[in-house]
Amino acid sequence: MKHLLLFFALSCVAHLGFSQQPLTIEPSKPVPGGRIQITYDPVRTDLSGLKNIEAIAYLMEGSQPRAQELALSRQGGKFTSTVETADTTLAVF
């Protein structure tokens, strides 16, 4: 029983440690023609402490990707931006 409780406690700690990702994308399943919101939290990353961060999204709309510079706004300690996709957008990276 003690081993089971120890395993459960370690599992909970590991889950909490790995569940905090610096990059979140909403909605979790974007669709062509929709808007994608990106939030980046630089805490505990190599970019921690930087004041200005730049980002570029590449939208695959045909045979070649199209680069789109993202205007990041800082809200609290996080950077946010949105990517507008077209009905013909196949992928965003």
CSV table of N, CA, C and O in Angstrom, one decimal:
chain,number,residue,atom,x,y,z
A,1,MET,N,0.8,-1.2,0.0
A,1,MET,CA,0.0,0.0,0.0
A,1,MET,C,0.9,1.3,0.0
A,1,MET,O,0.6,2.2,-0.7
A,2,LYS,N,2.0,1.2,0.8
A,2,LYS,CA,2.9,2.4,0.8
A,2,LYS,C,3.5,2.6,-0.6
A,2,LYS,O,3.6,3.8,-1.0
A,3,HIS,N,3.8,1.6,-1.3
A,3,HIS,CA,4.4,1.7,-2.6
A,3,HIS,C,3.4,2.4,-3.6
A,3,HIS,O,3.7,3.2,-4.4
A,4,LEU,N,2.1,2.0,-3.5
A,4,LEU,CA,1.1,2.5,-4.3
A,4,LEU,C,0.9,4.0,-4.0
A,4,LEU,O,0.8,4.8,-5.0
A,5,LEU,N,0.9,4.4,-2.8
A,5,LEU,CA,0.7,5.8,-2.4
A,5,LEU,C,2.0,6.6,-2.9
A,5,LEU,O,1.8,7.7,-3.4
A,6,LEU,N,3.2,6.1,-2.8
A,6,LEU,CA,4.4,6.8,-3.3
A,6,LEU,C,4.3,6.9,-4.8
A,6,LEU,O,4.6,8.0,-5.3
A,7,PHE,N,3.9,5.9,-5.5
A,7,PHE,CA,3.8,6.0,-6.9
A,7,PHE,C,2.8,7.0,-7.3
A,7,PHE,O,3.0,7.8,-8.2
A,8,PHE,N,1.6,7.1,-6.6
A,8,PHE,CA,0.6,8.1,-6.9
A,8,PHE,C,1.1,9.5,-6.7
A,8,PHE,O,0.9,10.4,-7.5
A,9,ALA,N,1.8,9.7,-5.6
A,9,ALA,CA,2.3,11.0,-5.3
A,9,ALA,C,3.4,11.5,-6.3
A,9,ALA,O,3.4,12.6,-6.7
A,10,LEU,N,4.3,10.6,-6.7
A,10,LEU,CA,5.3,10.9,-7.7
A,10,LEU,C,4.6,11.2,-9.0
A,10,LEU,O,5.1,12.0,-9.8
A,11,SER,N,3.6,10.4,-9.4
A,11,SER,CA,2.9,10.6,-10.6
A,11,SER,C,2.3,12.0,-10.7
A,11,SER,O,2.3,12.7,-11.7
A,12,CYS,N,1.7,12.4,-9.5
A,12,CYS,CA,1.1,13.8,-9.5
A,12,CYS,C,2.1,14.9,-9.6
A,12,CYS,O,1.9,15.8,-10.4
A,13,VAL,N,3.2,14.7,-9.0
A,13,VAL,CA,4.3,15.7,-9.1
A,13,VAL,C,4.8,15.8,-10.5
A,13,VAL,O,5.1,16.9,-11.0
A,14,ALA,N,5.1,14.7,-11.1
A,14,ALA,CA,5.6,14.6,-12.5
A,14,ALA,C,4.6,15.3,-13.4
A,14,ALA,O,4.9,16.0,-14.3
A,15,HIS,N,3.3,15.0,-13.2
A,15,HIS,CA,2.3,15.6,-14.1
A,15,HIS,C,2.2,17.1,-14.0
A,15,HIS,O,2.2,17.8,-15.0
A,16,LEU,N,2.3,17.6,-12.8
A,16,LEU,CA,2.3,19.0,-12.6
A,16,LEU,C,3.6,19.7,-13.2
A,16,LEU,O,3.5,20.8,-13.8
A,17,GLY,N,4.7,19.0,-13.1
A,17,GLY,CA,5.9,19.6,-13.6
A,17,GLY,C,5.9,19.6,-15.2
A,17,GLY,O,6.5,20.5,-15.8
A,18,PHE,N,5.4,18.6,-15.8
A,18,PHE,CA,5.4,18.5,-17.2
A,18,PHE,C,4.2,19.2,-17.9
A,18,PHE,O,4.2,19.4,-19.1
A,19,SER,N,3.2,19.5,-17.2
A,19,SER,CA,2.0,20.1,-17.8
A,19,SER,C,2.1,21.5,-18.1
A,19,SER,O,1.2,22.1,-18.8
A,20,GLN,N,3.0,22.2,-17.5
A,20,GLN,CA,3.1,23.7,-17.8
A,20,GLN,C,4.0,23.9,-19.0
A,20,GLN,O,5.2,24.1,-18.8
A,21,GLN,N,3.4,24.0,-20.1
A,21,GLN,CA,4.1,24.3,-21.4
A,21,GLN,C,4.2,25.8,-21.6
A,21,GLN,O,3.3,26.5,-21.3
A,22,PRO,N,5.4,26.3,-22.1
A,22,PRO,CA,5.5,27.7,-22.4
A,22,PRO,C,4.6,28.2,-23.5
A,22,PRO,O,4.3,29.4,-23.6
A,23,LEU,N,4.3,27.4,-24.5
A,23,LEU,CA,3.5,27.8,-25.6
A,23,LEU,C,2.1,27.1,-25.6
A,23,LEU,O,2.0,25.9,-25.5
A,24,THR,N,1.1,28.0,-25.7
A,24,THR,CA,-0.3,27.4,-25.8
A,24,THR,C,-0.9,28.0,-27.1
A,24,THR,O,-0.7,29.1,-27.5
A,25,ILE,N,-1.7,27.1,-27.7
A,25,ILE,CA,-2.4,27.5,-29.0
A,25,ILE,C,-3.9,27.2,-28.8
A,25,ILE,O,-4.3,26.1,-28.4
A,26,GLU,N,-4.7,28.2,-29.1
A,26,GLU,CA,-6.2,28.0,-29.0
A,26,GLU,C,-6.8,28.5,-30.3
A,26,GLU,O,-6.4,29.5,-30.9
A,27,PRO,N,-7.7,27.8,-30.9
A,27,PRO,CA,-8.3,26.5,-30.3
A,27,PRO,C,-7.3,25.4,-30.5
A,27,PRO,O,-6.4,25.5,-31.3
A,28,SER,N,-7.5,24.3,-29.7
A,28,SER,CA,-6.6,23.2,-29.8
A,28,SER,C,-6.6,22.5,-31.1
A,28,SER,O,-5.6,21.8,-31.5
A,29,LYS,N,-7.7,22.6,-31.9
A,29,LYS,CA,-7.9,22.0,-33.2
A,29,LYS,C,-8.3,23.1,-34.2
A,29,LYS,O,-9.5,23.2,-34.5
A,30,PRO,N,-7.4,23.9,-34.6
A,30,PRO,CA,-7.7,25.0,-35.5
A,30,PRO,C,-8.3,24.5,-36.9
A,30,PRO,O,-8.0,23.4,-37.3
A,31,VAL,N,-9.1,25.4,-37.5
A,31,VAL,CA,-9.7,25.0,-38.8
A,31,VAL,C,-9.3,26.1,-39.8
A,31,VAL,O,-9.1,27.3,-39.4
A,32,PRO,N,-9.2,25.8,-41.1
A,32,PRO,CA,-8.9,26.8,-42.1
A,32,PRO,C,-9.9,27.9,-42.1
A,32,PRO,O,-11.1,27.6,-41.9
A,33,GLY,N,-9.5,29.1,-42.3
A,33,GLY,CA,-10.4,30.2,-42.3
A,33,GLY,C,-10.6,30.8,-40.9
A,33,GLY,O,-11.4,31.8,-40.7
A,34,GLY,N,-10.0,30.2,-39.9
A,34,GLY,CA,-10.3,30.7,-38.5
A,34,GLY,C,-9.1,31.5,-38.0
A,34,GLY,O,-8.1,31.8,-38.7
A,35,ARG,N,-9.2,31.9,-36.7
A,35,ARG,CA,-8.2,32.6,-36.0
A,35,ARG,C,-7.6,31.7,-35.0
A,35,ARG,O,-8.2,31.0,-34.3
A,36,ILE,N,-6.2,31.8,-34.9
A,36,ILE,CA,-5.5,31.0,-34.0
A,36,ILE,C,-4.8,32.0,-33.0
A,36,ILE,O,-4.1,32.9,-33.4
A,37,GLN,N,-5.1,31.8,-31.7
A,37,GLN,CA,-4.4,32.6,-30.7
A,37,GLN,C,-3.2,31.9,-30.1
A,37,GLN,O,-3.4,30.7,-29.7
A,38,ILE,N,-2.1,32.6,-30.0
A,38,ILE,CA,-0.9,32.0,-29.5
A,38,ILE,C,-0.5,32.8,-28.3
A,38,ILE,O,-0.5,34.0,-28.3
A,39,THR,N,-0.1,32.0,-27.2
A,39,THR,CA,0.3,32.6,-26.0
A,39,THR,C,1.7,32.0,-25.6
A,39,THR,O,1.8,30.7,-25.6
A,40,TYR,N,2.7,32.8,-25.3
A,40,TYR,CA,4.0,32.3,-25.0
A,40,TYR,C,4.4,32.8,-23.6
A,40,TYR,O,4.4,34.0,-23.4
A,41,ASP,N,4.7,31.9,-22.7
A,41,ASP,CA,5.2,32.3,-21.4
A,41,ASP,C,6.7,32.0,-21.2
A,41,ASP,O,7.0,30.8,-21.1
A,42,PRO,N,7.6,33.0,-21.3
A,42,PRO,CA,9.0,32.7,-21.3
A,42,PRO,C,9.6,32.3,-20.0
A,42,PRO,O,10.8,32.0,-19.9
A,43,VAL,N,8.8,32.3,-18.9
A,43,VAL,CA,9.4,31.9,-17.6
A,43,VAL,C,9.9,30.5,-17.7
A,43,VAL,O,9.3,29.6,-18.3
A,44,ARG,N,11.0,30.2,-17.2
A,44,ARG,CA,11.7,28.9,-17.2
A,44,ARG,C,12.1,28.5,-18.6
A,44,ARG,O,12.1,27.3,-18.9
A,45,THR,N,12.4,29.4,-19.5
A,45,THR,CA,12.9,29.1,-20.8
A,45,THR,C,14.1,29.9,-21.0
A,45,THR,O,14.5,30.7,-20.2
A,46,ASP,N,14.8,29.6,-22.1
A,46,ASP,CA,16.0,30.4,-22.5
A,46,ASP,C,15.7,31.8,-22.8
A,46,ASP,O,16.6,32.7,-22.8
A,47,LEU,N,14.5,32.2,-23.1
A,47,LEU,CA,14.1,33.6,-23.4
A,47,LEU,C,13.6,34.3,-22.2
A,47,LEU,O,13.2,35.5,-22.3
A,48,SER,N,13.7,33.8,-21.0
A,48,SER,CA,13.3,34.4,-19.8
A,48,SER,C,14.1,35.7,-19.6
A,48,SER,O,15.3,35.7,-19.7
A,49,GLY,N,13.4,36.8,-19.3
A,49,GLY,CA,14.1,38.0,-19.0
A,49,GLY,C,14.2,39.0,-20.2
A,49,GLY,O,14.6,40.1,-20.0
A,50,LEU,N,14.0,38.5,-21.4
A,50,LEU,CA,14.1,39.3,-22.6
A,50,LEU,C,12.8,40.2,-22.7
A,50,LEU,O,11.7,39.8,-22.4
A,51,LYS,N,13.0,41.4,-23.1
A,51,LYS,CA,11.9,42.4,-23.2
A,51,LYS,C,11.2,42.3,-24.5
A,51,LYS,O,10.0,42.5,-24.6
A,52,ASN,N,12.0,42.1,-25.6
A,52,ASN,CA,11.4,42.1,-26.9
A,52,ASN,C,11.6,40.7,-27.5
A,52,ASN,O,12.7,40.2,-27.6
A,53,ILE,N,10.5,40.1,-27.9
A,53,ILE,CA,10.6,38.8,-28.6
A,53,ILE,C,9.8,38.9,-29.9
A,53,ILE,O,8.8,39.5,-29.9
A,54,GLU,N,10.4,38.4,-31.0
A,54,GLU,CA,9.8,38.4,-32.3
A,54,GLU,C,9.3,37.0,-32.7
A,54,GLU,O,10.0,36.1,-32.3
A,55,ALA,N,8.3,37.0,-33.5
A,55,ALA,CA,7.8,35.7,-33.9
A,55,ALA,C,7.3,35.8,-35.4
A,55,ALA,O,6.8,36.8,-35.8
A,56,ILE,N,7.4,34.7,-36.1
A,56,ILE,CA,7.0,34.6,-37.5
A,56,ILE,C,6.2,33.3,-37.6
A,56,ILE,O,6.6,32.2,-37.1
A,57,ALA,N,5.0,33.4,-38.2
A,57,ALA,CA,4.2,32.2,-38.5
A,57,ALA,C,4.4,31.9,-40.0
A,57,ALA,O,4.4,32.8,-40.8
A,58,TYR,N,4.5,30.6,-40.4
A,58,TYR,CA,4.5,30.2,-41.8
A,58,TYR,C,3.2,29.5,-42.1
A,58,TYR,O,2.9,28.5,-41.4
A,59,LEU,N,2.5,30.0,-43.1
A,59,LEU,CA,1.2,29.4,-43.5
A,59,LEU,C,1.4,28.7,-44.8
A,59,LEU,O,1.9,29.3,-45.8
A,60,MET,N,1.1,27.5,-44.8
A,60,MET,CA,1.2,26.7,-46.1
A,60,MET,C,-0.1,26.8,-46.8
A,60,MET,O,-1.2,26.4,-46.4
A,61,GLU,N,0.0,27.6,-47.9
A,61,GLU,CA,-1.2,27.8,-48.8
A,61,GLU,C,-0.8,27.6,-50.2
A,61,GLU,O,-0.7,28.5,-51.0
A,62,GLY,N,-0.6,26.3,-50.5
A,62,GLY,CA,-0.2,26.0,-51.9
A,62,GLY,C,1.1,25.2,-51.8
A,62,GLY,O,1.3,24.4,-50.8
A,63,SER,N,2.0,25.4,-52.7
A,63,SER,CA,3.3,24.6,-52.7
A,63,SER,C,4.4,25.3,-51.8
A,63,SER,O,5.4,24.6,-51.5
A,64,GLN,N,4.3,26.5,-51.5
A,64,GLN,CA,5.3,27.2,-50.7
A,64,GLN,C,4.7,27.9,-49.5
A,64,GLN,O,3.6,28.4,-49.6
A,65,PRO,N,5.4,27.9,-48.4
A,65,PRO,CA,4.9,28.6,-47.2
A,65,PRO,C,5.0,30.1,-47.4
A,65,PRO,O,5.9,30.6,-48.0
A,66,ARG,N,4.0,30.8,-46.7
A,66,ARG,CA,4.0,32.2,-46.7
A,66,ARG,C,4.3,32.7,-45.3
A,66,ARG,O,3.7,32.3,-44.3
A,67,ALA,N,5.4,33.6,-45.2
A,67,ALA,CA,5.8,34.1,-43.9
A,67,ALA,C,4.9,35.2,-43.4
A,67,ALA,O,4.5,36.1,-44.2
A,68,GLN,N,4.5,35.2,-42.2
A,68,GLN,CA,3.7,36.3,-41.6
A,68,GLN,C,4.3,36.7,-40.3
A,68,GLN,O,4.3,35.9,-39.3
A,69,GLU,N,4.8,37.9,-40.2
A,69,GLU,CA,5.3,38.4,-39.0
A,69,GLU,C,4.2,38.6,-38.0
A,69,GLU,O,3.1,39.2,-38.3
A,70,LEU,N,4.4,38.2,-36.7
A,70,LEU,CA,3.3,38.3,-35.7
A,70,LEU,C,3.6,39.5,-34.8
A,70,LEU,O,4.8,39.7,-34.4
A,71,ALA,N,2.6,40.3,-34.6
A,71,ALA,CA,2.7,41.4,-33.7
A,71,ALA,C,2.4,40.9,-32.3
A,71,ALA,O,1.3,40.6,-31.9
A,72,LEU,N,3.5,40.7,-31.5
A,72,LEU,CA,3.3,40.2,-30.1
A,72,LEU,C,3.0,41.3,-29.2
A,72,LEU,O,3.6,42.4,-29.2
A,73,SER,N,2.0,41.1,-28.3
A,73,SER,CA,1.7,42.1,-27.3
A,73,SER,C,2.0,41.4,-25.9
A,73,SER,O,1.7,40.2,-25.8
A,74,ARG,N,2.5,42.2,-25.0
A,74,ARG,CA,2.8,41.6,-23.7
A,74,ARG,C,1.7,41.9,-22.7
A,74,ARG,O,1.3,43.0,-22.5
A,75,GLN,N,1.2,40.8,-22.1
A,75,GLN,CA,0.1,40.9,-21.1
A,75,GLN,C,0.6,40.2,-19.9
A,75,GLN,O,0.7,39.0,-19.9
A,76,GLY,N,0.9,41.0,-18.9
A,76,GLY,CA,1.6,40.4,-17.7
A,76,GLY,C,3.0,39.9,-18.1
A,76,GLY,O,3.7,40.7,-18.7
A,77,GLY,N,3.3,38.7,-17.9
A,77,GLY,CA,4.6,38.2,-18.3
A,77,GLY,C,4.6,37.4,-19.5
A,77,GLY,O,5.6,36.8,-20.0
A,78,LYS,N,3.4,37.3,-20.2
A,78,LYS,CA,3.2,36.5,-21.3
A,78,LYS,C,3.1,37.3,-22.6
A,78,LYS,O,2.6,38.5,-22.6
A,79,PHE,N,3.5,36.7,-23.7
A,79,PHE,CA,3.3,37.3,-25.0
A,79,PHE,C,2.2,36.7,-25.8
A,79,PHE,O,2.1,35.4,-25.8
A,80,THR,N,1.3,37.5,-26.4
A,80,THR,CA,0.2,36.9,-27.2
A,80,THR,C,0.2,37.5,-28.6
A,80,THR,O,0.6,38.6,-28.8
A,81,SER,N,-0.4,36.7,-29.5
A,81,SER,CA,-0.7,37.2,-30.8
A,81,SER,C,-1.7,36.3,-31.5
A,81,SER,O,-2.1,35.2,-30.9
A,82,THR,N,-2.2,36.7,-32.6
A,82,THR,CA,-3.2,35.9,-33.3
A,82,THR,C,-2.7,35.7,-34.8
A,82,THR,O,-2.0,36.6,-35.3
A,83,VAL,N,-3.1,34.6,-35.4
A,83,VAL,CA,-2.8,34.3,-36.7
A,83,VAL,C,-4.1,34.1,-37.5
A,83,VAL,O,-4.9,33.3,-37.0
A,84,GLU,N,-4.3,34.9,-38.5
A,84,GLU,CA,-5.5,34.7,-39.3
A,84,GLU,C,-5.2,33.8,-40.4
A,84,GLU,O,-4.2,33.9,-41.2
A,85,THR,N,-6.0,32.7,-40.6
A,85,THR,CA,-5.8,31.8,-41.7
A,85,THR,C,-6.9,32.0,-42.7
A,85,THR,O,-8.0,32.5,-42.5
A,86,ALA,N,-6.6,31.5,-43.9
A,86,ALA,CA,-7.5,31.6,-45.1
A,86,ALA,C,-8.2,30.2,-45.2
A,86,ALA,O,-7.7,29.2,-44.6
A,87,ASP,N,-9.2,30.2,-46.0
A,87,ASP,CA,-9.9,28.9,-46.3
A,87,ASP,C,-9.0,27.9,-47.0
A,87,ASP,O,-9.2,26.7,-46.9
A,88,THR,N,-7.9,28.4,-47.6
A,88,THR,CA,-7.0,27.6,-48.4
A,88,THR,C,-5.7,27.2,-47.5
A,88,THR,O,-4.9,26.5,-48.0
A,89,THR,N,-5.7,27.6,-46.3
A,89,THR,CA,-4.5,27.3,-45.4
A,89,THR,C,-4.5,25.8,-45.1
A,89,THR,O,-5.5,25.3,-44.6
A,90,LEU,N,-3.4,25.1,-45.4
A,90,LEU,CA,-3.3,23.7,-45.1
A,90,LEU,C,-2.6,23.4,-43.8
A,90,LEU,O,-2.8,22.4,-43.1
A,91,ALA,N,-1.6,24.3,-43.4
A,91,ALA,CA,-0.8,24.1,-42.2
A,91,ALA,C,-0.3,25.4,-41.7
A,91,ALA,O,-0.1,26.4,-42.5
A,92,VAL,N,0.0,25.5,-40.4
A,92,VAL,CA,0.6,26.7,-39.8
A,92,VAL,C,1.8,26.2,-39.0
A,92,VAL,O,1.6,25.3,-38.2
A,93,PHE,N,2.9,26.8,-39.2
A,93,PHE,CA,4.1,26.4,-38.3
A,93,PHE,C,4.9,27.6,-38.1
A,93,PHE,O,4.8,28.6,-38.7
